[in-house]
PDB file of C-alpha atoms in Angstrom:
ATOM      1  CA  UNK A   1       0.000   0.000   0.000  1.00 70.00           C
ATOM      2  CA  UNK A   2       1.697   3.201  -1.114  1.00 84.00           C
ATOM      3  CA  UNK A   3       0.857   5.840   1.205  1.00 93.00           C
ATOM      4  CA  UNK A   4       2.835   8.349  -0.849  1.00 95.00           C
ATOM      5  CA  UNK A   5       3.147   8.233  -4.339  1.00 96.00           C
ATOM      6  CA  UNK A   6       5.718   9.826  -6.964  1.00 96.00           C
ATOM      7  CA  UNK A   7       4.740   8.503 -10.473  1.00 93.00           C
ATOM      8  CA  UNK A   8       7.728   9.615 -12.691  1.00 95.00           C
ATOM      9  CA  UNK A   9      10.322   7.419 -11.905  1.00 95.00           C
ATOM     10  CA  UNK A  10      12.741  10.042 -14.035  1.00 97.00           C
ATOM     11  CA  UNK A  11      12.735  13.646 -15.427  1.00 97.00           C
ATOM     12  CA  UNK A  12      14.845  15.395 -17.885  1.00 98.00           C
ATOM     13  CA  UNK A  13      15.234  19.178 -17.730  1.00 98.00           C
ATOM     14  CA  UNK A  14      17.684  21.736 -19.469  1.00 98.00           C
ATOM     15  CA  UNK A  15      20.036  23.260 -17.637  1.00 98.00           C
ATOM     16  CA  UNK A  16      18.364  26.755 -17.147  1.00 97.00           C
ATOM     17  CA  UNK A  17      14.410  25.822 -17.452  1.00 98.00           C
ATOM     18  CA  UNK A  18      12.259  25.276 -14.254  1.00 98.00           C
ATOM     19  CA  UNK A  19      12.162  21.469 -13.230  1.00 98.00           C
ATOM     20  CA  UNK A  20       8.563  20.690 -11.086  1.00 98.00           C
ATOM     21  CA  UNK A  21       9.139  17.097  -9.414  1.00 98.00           C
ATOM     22  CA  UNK A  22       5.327  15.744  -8.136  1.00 98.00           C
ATOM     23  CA  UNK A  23       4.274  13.646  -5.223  1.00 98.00           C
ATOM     24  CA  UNK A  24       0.688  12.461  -4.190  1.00 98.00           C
ATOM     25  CA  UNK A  25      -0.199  11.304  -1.044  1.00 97.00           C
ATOM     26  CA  UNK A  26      -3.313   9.027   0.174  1.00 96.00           C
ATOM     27  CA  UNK A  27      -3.447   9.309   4.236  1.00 93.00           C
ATOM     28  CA  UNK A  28      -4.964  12.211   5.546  1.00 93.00           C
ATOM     29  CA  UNK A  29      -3.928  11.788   8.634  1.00 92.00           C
ATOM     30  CA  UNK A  30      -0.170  12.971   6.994  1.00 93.00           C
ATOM     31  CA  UNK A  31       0.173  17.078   8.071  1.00 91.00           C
ATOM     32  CA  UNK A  32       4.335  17.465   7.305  1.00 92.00           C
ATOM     33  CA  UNK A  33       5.712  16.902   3.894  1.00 94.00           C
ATOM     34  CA  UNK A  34       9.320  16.826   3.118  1.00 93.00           C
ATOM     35  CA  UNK A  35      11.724  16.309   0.324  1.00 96.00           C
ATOM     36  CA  UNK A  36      15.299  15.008   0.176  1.00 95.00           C
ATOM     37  CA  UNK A  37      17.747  15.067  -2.399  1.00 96.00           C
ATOM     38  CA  UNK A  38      19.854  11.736  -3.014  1.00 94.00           C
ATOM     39  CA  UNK A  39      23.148  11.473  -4.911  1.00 94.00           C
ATOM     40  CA  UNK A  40      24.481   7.610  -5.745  1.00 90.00           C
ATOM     41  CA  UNK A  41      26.639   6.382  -2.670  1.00 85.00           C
ATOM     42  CA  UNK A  42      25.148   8.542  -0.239  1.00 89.00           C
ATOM     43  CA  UNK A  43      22.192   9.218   2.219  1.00 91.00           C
ATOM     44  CA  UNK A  44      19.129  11.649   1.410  1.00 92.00           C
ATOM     45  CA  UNK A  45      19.583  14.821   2.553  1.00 91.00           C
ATOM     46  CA  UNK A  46      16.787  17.025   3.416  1.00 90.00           C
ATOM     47  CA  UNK A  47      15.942  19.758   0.869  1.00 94.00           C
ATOM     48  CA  UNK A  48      12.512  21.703   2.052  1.00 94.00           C
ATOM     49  CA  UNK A  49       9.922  21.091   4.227  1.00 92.00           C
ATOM     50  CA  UNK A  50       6.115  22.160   4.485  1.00 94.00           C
ATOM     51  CA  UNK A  51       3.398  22.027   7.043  1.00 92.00           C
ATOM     52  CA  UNK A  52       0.059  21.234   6.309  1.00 92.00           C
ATOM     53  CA  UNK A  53      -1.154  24.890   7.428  1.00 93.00           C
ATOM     54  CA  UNK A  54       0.723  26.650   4.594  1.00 94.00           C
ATOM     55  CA  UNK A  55       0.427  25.712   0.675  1.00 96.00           C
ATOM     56  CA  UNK A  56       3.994  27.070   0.071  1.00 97.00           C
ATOM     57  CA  UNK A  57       7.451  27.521   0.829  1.00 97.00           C
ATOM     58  CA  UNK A  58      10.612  28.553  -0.835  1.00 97.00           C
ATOM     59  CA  UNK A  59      13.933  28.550   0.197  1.00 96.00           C
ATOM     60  CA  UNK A  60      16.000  30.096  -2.482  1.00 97.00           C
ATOM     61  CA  UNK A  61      15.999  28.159  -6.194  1.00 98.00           C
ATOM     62  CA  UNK A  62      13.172  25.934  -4.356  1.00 98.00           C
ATOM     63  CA  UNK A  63       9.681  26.151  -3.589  1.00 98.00           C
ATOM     64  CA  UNK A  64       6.988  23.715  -2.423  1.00 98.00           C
ATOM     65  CA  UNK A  65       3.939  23.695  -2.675  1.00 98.00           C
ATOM     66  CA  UNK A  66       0.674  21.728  -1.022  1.00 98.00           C
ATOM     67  CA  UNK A  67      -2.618  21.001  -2.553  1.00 97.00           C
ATOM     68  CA  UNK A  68      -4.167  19.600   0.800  1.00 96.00           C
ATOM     69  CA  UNK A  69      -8.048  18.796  -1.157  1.00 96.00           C
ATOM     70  CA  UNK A  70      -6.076  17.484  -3.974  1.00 97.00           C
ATOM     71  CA  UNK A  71      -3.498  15.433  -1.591  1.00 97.00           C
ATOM     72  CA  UNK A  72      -0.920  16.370  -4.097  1.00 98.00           C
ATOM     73  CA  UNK A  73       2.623  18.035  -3.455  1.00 97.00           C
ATOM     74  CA  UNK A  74       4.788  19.732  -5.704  1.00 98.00           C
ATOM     75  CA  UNK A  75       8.743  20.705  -5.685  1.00 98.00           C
ATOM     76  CA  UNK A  76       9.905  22.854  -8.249  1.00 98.00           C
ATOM     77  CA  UNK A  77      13.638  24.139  -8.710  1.00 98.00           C
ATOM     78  CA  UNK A  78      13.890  26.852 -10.805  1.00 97.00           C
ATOM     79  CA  UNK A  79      16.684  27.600 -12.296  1.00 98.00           C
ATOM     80  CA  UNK A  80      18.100  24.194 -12.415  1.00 98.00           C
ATOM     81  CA  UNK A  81      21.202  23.382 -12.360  1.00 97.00           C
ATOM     82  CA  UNK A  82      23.359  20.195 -13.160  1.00 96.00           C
ATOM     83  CA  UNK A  83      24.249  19.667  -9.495  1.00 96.00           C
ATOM     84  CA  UNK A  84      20.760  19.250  -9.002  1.00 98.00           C
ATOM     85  CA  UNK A  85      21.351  15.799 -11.327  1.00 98.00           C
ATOM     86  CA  UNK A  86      19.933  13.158  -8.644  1.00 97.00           C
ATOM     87  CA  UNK A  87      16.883  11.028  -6.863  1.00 97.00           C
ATOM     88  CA  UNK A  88      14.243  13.126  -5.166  1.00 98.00           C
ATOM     89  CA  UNK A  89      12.484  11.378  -2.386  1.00 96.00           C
ATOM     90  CA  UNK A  90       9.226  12.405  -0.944  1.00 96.00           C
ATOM     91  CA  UNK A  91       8.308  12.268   2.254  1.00 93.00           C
ATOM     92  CA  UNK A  92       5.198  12.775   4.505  1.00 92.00           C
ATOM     93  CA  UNK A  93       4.612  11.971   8.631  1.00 88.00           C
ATOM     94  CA  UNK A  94       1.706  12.151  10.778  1.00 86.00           C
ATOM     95  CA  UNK A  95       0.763  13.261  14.204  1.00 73.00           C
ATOM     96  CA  UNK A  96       4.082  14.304  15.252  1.00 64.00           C
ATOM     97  CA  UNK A  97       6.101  11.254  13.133  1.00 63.00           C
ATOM     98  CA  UNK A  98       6.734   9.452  16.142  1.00 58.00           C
ATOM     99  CA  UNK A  99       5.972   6.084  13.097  1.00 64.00           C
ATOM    100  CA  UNK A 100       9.156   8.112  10.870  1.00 74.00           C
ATOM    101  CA  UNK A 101       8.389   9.014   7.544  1.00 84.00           C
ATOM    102  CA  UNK A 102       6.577   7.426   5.196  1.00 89.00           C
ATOM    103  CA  UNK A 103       8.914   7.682   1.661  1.00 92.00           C
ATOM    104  CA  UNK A 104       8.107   7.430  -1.958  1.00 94.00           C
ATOM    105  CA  UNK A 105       9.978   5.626  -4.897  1.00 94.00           C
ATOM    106  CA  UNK A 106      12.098   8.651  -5.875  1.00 95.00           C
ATOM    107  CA  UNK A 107      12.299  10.567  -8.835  1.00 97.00           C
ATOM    108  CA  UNK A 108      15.056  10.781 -11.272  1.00 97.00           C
ATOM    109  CA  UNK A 109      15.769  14.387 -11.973  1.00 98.00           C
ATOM    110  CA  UNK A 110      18.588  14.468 -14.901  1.00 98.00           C
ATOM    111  CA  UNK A 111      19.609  18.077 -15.942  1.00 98.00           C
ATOM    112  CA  UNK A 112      20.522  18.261 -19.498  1.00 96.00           C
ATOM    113  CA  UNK A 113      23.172  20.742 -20.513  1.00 91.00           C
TER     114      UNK A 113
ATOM    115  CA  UNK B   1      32.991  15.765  10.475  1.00 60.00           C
ATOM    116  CA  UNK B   2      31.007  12.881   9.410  1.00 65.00           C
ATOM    117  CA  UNK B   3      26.685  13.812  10.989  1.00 89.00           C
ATOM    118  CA  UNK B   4      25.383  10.607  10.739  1.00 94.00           C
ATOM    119  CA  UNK B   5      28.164   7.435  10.219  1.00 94.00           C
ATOM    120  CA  UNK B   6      27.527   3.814   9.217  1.00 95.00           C
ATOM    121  CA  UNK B   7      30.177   1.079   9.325  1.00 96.00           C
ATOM    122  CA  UNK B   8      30.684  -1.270   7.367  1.00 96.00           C
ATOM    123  CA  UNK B   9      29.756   0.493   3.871  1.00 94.00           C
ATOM    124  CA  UNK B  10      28.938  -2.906   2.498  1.00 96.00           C
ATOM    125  CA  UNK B  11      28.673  -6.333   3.968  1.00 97.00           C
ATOM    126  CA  UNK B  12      28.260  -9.469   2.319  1.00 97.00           C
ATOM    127  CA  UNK B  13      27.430 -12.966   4.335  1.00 97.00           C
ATOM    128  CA  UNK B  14      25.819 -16.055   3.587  1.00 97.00           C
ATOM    129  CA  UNK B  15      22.481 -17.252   4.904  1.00 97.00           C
ATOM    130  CA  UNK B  16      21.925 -17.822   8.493  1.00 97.00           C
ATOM    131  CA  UNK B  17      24.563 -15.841   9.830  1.00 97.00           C
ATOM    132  CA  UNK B  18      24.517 -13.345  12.369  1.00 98.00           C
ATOM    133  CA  UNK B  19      25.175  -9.958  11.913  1.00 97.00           C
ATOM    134  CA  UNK B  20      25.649  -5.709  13.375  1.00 97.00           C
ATOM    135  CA  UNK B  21      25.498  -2.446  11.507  1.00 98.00           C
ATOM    136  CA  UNK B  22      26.815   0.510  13.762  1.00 97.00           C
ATOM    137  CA  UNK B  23      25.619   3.640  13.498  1.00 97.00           C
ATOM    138  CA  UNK B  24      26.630   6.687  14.851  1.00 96.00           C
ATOM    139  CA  UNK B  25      25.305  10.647  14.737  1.00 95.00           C
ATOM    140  CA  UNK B  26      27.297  13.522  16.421  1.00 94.00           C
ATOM    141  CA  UNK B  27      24.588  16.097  15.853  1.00 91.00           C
ATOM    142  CA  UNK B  28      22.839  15.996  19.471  1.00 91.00           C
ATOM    143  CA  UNK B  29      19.602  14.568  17.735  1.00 90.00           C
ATOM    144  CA  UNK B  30      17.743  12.361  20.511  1.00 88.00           C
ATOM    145  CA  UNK B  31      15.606  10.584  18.150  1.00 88.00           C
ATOM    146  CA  UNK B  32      17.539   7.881  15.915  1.00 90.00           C
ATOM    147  CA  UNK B  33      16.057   5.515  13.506  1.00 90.00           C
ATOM    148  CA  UNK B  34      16.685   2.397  11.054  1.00 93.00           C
ATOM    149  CA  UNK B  35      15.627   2.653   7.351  1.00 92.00           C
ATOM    150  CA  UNK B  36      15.566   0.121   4.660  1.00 93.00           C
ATOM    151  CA  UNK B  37      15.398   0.414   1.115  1.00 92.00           C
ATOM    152  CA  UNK B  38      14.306  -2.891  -0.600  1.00 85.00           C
ATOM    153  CA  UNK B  39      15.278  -3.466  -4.488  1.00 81.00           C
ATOM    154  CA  UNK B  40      12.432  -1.338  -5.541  1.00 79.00           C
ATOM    155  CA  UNK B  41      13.716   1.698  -4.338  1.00 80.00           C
ATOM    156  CA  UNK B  42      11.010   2.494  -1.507  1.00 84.00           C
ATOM    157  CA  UNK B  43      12.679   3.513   2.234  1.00 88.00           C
ATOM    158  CA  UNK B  44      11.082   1.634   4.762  1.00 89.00           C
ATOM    159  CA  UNK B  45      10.931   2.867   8.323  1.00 88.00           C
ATOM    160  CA  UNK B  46      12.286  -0.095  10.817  1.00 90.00           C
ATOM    161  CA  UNK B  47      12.746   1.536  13.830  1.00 87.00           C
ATOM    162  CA  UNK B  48      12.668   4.580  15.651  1.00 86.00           C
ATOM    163  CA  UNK B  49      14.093   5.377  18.954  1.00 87.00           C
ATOM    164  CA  UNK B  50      14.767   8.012  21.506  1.00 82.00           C
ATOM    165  CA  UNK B  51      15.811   7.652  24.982  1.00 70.00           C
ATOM    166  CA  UNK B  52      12.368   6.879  26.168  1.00 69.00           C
ATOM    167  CA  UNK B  53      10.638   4.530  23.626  1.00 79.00           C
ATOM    168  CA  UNK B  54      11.438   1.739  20.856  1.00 83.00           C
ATOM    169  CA  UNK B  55       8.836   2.054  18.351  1.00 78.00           C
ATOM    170  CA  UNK B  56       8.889  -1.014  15.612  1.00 73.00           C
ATOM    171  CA  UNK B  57       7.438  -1.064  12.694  1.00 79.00           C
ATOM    172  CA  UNK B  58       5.071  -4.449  13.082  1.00 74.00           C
ATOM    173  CA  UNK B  59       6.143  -5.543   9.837  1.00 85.00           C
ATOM    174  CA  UNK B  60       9.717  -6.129  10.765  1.00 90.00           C
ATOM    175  CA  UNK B  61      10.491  -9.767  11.393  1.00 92.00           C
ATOM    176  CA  UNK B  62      11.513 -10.382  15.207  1.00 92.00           C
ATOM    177  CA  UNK B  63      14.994 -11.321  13.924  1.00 96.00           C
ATOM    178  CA  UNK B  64      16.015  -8.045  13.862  1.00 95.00           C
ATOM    179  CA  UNK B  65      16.668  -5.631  16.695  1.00 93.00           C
ATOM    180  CA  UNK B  66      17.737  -2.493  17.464  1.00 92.00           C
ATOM    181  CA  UNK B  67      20.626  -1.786  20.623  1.00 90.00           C
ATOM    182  CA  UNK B  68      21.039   1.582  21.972  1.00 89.00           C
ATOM    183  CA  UNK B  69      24.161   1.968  24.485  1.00 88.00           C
ATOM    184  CA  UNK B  70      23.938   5.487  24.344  1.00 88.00           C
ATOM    185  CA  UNK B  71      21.906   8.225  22.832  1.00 87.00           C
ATOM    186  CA  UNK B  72      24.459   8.622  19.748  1.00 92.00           C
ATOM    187  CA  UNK B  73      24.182   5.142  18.655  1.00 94.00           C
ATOM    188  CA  UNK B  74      21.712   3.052  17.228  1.00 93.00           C
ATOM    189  CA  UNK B  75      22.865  -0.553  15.952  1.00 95.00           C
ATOM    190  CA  UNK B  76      21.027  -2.648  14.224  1.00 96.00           C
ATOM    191  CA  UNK B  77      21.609  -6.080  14.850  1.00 96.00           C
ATOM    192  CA  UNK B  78      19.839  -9.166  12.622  1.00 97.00           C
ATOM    193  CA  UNK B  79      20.123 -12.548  13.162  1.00 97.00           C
ATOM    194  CA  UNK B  80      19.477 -15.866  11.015  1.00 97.00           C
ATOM    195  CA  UNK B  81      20.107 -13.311   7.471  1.00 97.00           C
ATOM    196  CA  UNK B  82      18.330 -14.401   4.811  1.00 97.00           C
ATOM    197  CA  UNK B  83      18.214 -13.858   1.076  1.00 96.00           C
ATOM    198  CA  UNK B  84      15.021 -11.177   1.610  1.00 94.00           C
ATOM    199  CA  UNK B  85      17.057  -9.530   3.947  1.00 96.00           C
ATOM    200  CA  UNK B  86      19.485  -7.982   1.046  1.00 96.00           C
ATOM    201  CA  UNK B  87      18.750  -4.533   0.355  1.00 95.00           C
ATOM    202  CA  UNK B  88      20.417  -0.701   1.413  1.00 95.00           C
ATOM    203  CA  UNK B  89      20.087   0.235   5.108  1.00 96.00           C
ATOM    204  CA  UNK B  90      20.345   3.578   6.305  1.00 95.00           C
ATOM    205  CA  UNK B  91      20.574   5.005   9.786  1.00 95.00           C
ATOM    206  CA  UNK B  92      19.117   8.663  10.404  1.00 92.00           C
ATOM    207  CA  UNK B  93      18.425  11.205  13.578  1.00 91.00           C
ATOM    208  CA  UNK B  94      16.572  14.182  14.367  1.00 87.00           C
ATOM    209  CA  UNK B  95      15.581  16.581  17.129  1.00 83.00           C
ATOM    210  CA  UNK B  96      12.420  15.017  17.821  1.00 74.00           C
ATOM    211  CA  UNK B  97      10.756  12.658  16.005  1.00 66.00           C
ATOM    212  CA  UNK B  98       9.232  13.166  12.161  1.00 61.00           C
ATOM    213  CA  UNK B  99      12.122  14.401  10.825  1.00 66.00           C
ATOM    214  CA  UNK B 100      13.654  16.112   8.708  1.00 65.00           C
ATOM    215  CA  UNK B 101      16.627  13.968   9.799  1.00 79.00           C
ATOM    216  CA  UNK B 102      20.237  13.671   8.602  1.00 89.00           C
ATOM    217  CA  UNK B 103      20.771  10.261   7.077  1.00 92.00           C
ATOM    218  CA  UNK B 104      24.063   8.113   6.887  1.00 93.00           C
ATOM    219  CA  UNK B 105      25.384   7.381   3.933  1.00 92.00           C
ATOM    220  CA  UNK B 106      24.068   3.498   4.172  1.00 94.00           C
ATOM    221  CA  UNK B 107      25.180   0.108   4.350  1.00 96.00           C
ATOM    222  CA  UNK B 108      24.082  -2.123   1.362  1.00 95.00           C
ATOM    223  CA  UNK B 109      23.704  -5.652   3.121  1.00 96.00           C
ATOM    224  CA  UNK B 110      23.871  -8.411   0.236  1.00 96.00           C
ATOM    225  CA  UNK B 111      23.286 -12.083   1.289  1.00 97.00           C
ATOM    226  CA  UNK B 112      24.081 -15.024  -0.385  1.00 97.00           C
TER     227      UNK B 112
END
């Protein structure tokens, strides 16, 4: 049972253009989102949060944003940039996460130059 | 200075054996917990502990178990390996529990 969802297992942008990586979720009981960034070899690290009381946040080339009817997240990374070549997880916990997060599959994001 | 450390990197064994993944995070976090990410890419959560309570995920078979000897390590220890039990296994901590977490770098288990 996939409780979070990210249906494009890759993405190719050009260097330059706006890349928008998409996650849906199904529990409603989830109220934080997050996403991490994942290079071969190495752990996620976290990239940008959101709480379910705000539909957006940006922190520099990223933004987030939170379509709570829709149970649909967005991250978009704008401009992008080849170091931003790697797996994007999404993640989503519940009631404080004391259960951890609940992942998705990852998304390939490949920057073309 | 390393956040979150794993040792070994990589650790192959054959079926039945009994083995320990160490994991270590110098960040102050007092929540710790055990990920694993099976051959189709998902991240699992195992475990998650701080000093006060173990919380397992139900689906995790009993063969596996988490020590704590202090609140900067978390070690996952799993006994009677077998073939299933190949896949990447990554340690992480926060401040709290949820996240956002700092992960280690992994430990790719592969049993044969």
């Amino acid at each position: 049972d996939q409780q979070v969802k990210q249906n494009s297992p890759s993405l190719s942008v050009q260097e330059g253009r706006i890349s928008i990586l998409n996650c849906d979720y199904t529990n409603s009981m989830f109220d934080y989102f997050l996403w991490y960034k994942k290079y071969p070899a190495e752990g996620p690290t976290f990239l940008i949060s959101i709480s379910s009381i705000k539909d957006k946040n940006e922190d520099g080339r990223f933004t987030v944003f939170l379509n709570k009817s829709a149970k649909h997240l967005s991250l978009h990374i704008v401009p992008s940039q080849p170091g931003d070549s790697a797996v994007y997880f999404c993640a989503a916990s519940a009631g404080g996460g004391a259960d951890g997060l609940t992942f998705g599959k990852g998304t390939h994001l490949i920057i073309q130059p | 200075d390393t956040a979150v450390s794993q040792t070994p990197k990589y650790l192959v064994t054959q079926m039945g054996n009994d083995k320990s993944i160490k994991c270590e995070q110098n960040l102050g976090h007092d929540t710790m917990y055990w990920y694993k990410q099976d051959s189709k890419k998902f991240l699992k959560i195992m475990f998650s502990y701080n000093n006060k309570e173990l919380i397992i995920n139900e689906t995790v078979p009993n063969r596996f178990s988490p020590k704590s000897p202090d609140k900067a390590h978390l070690n996952l220890h799993i006994n009677s390996l077998e073939l299933g039990d190949s896949a990447v296994y990554f340690c992480a901590s926060s401040h709290g529990a949820g996240g956002p977490g700092s992960f280690g770098p992994g430990t790719r288990l592969t049993v044969t």
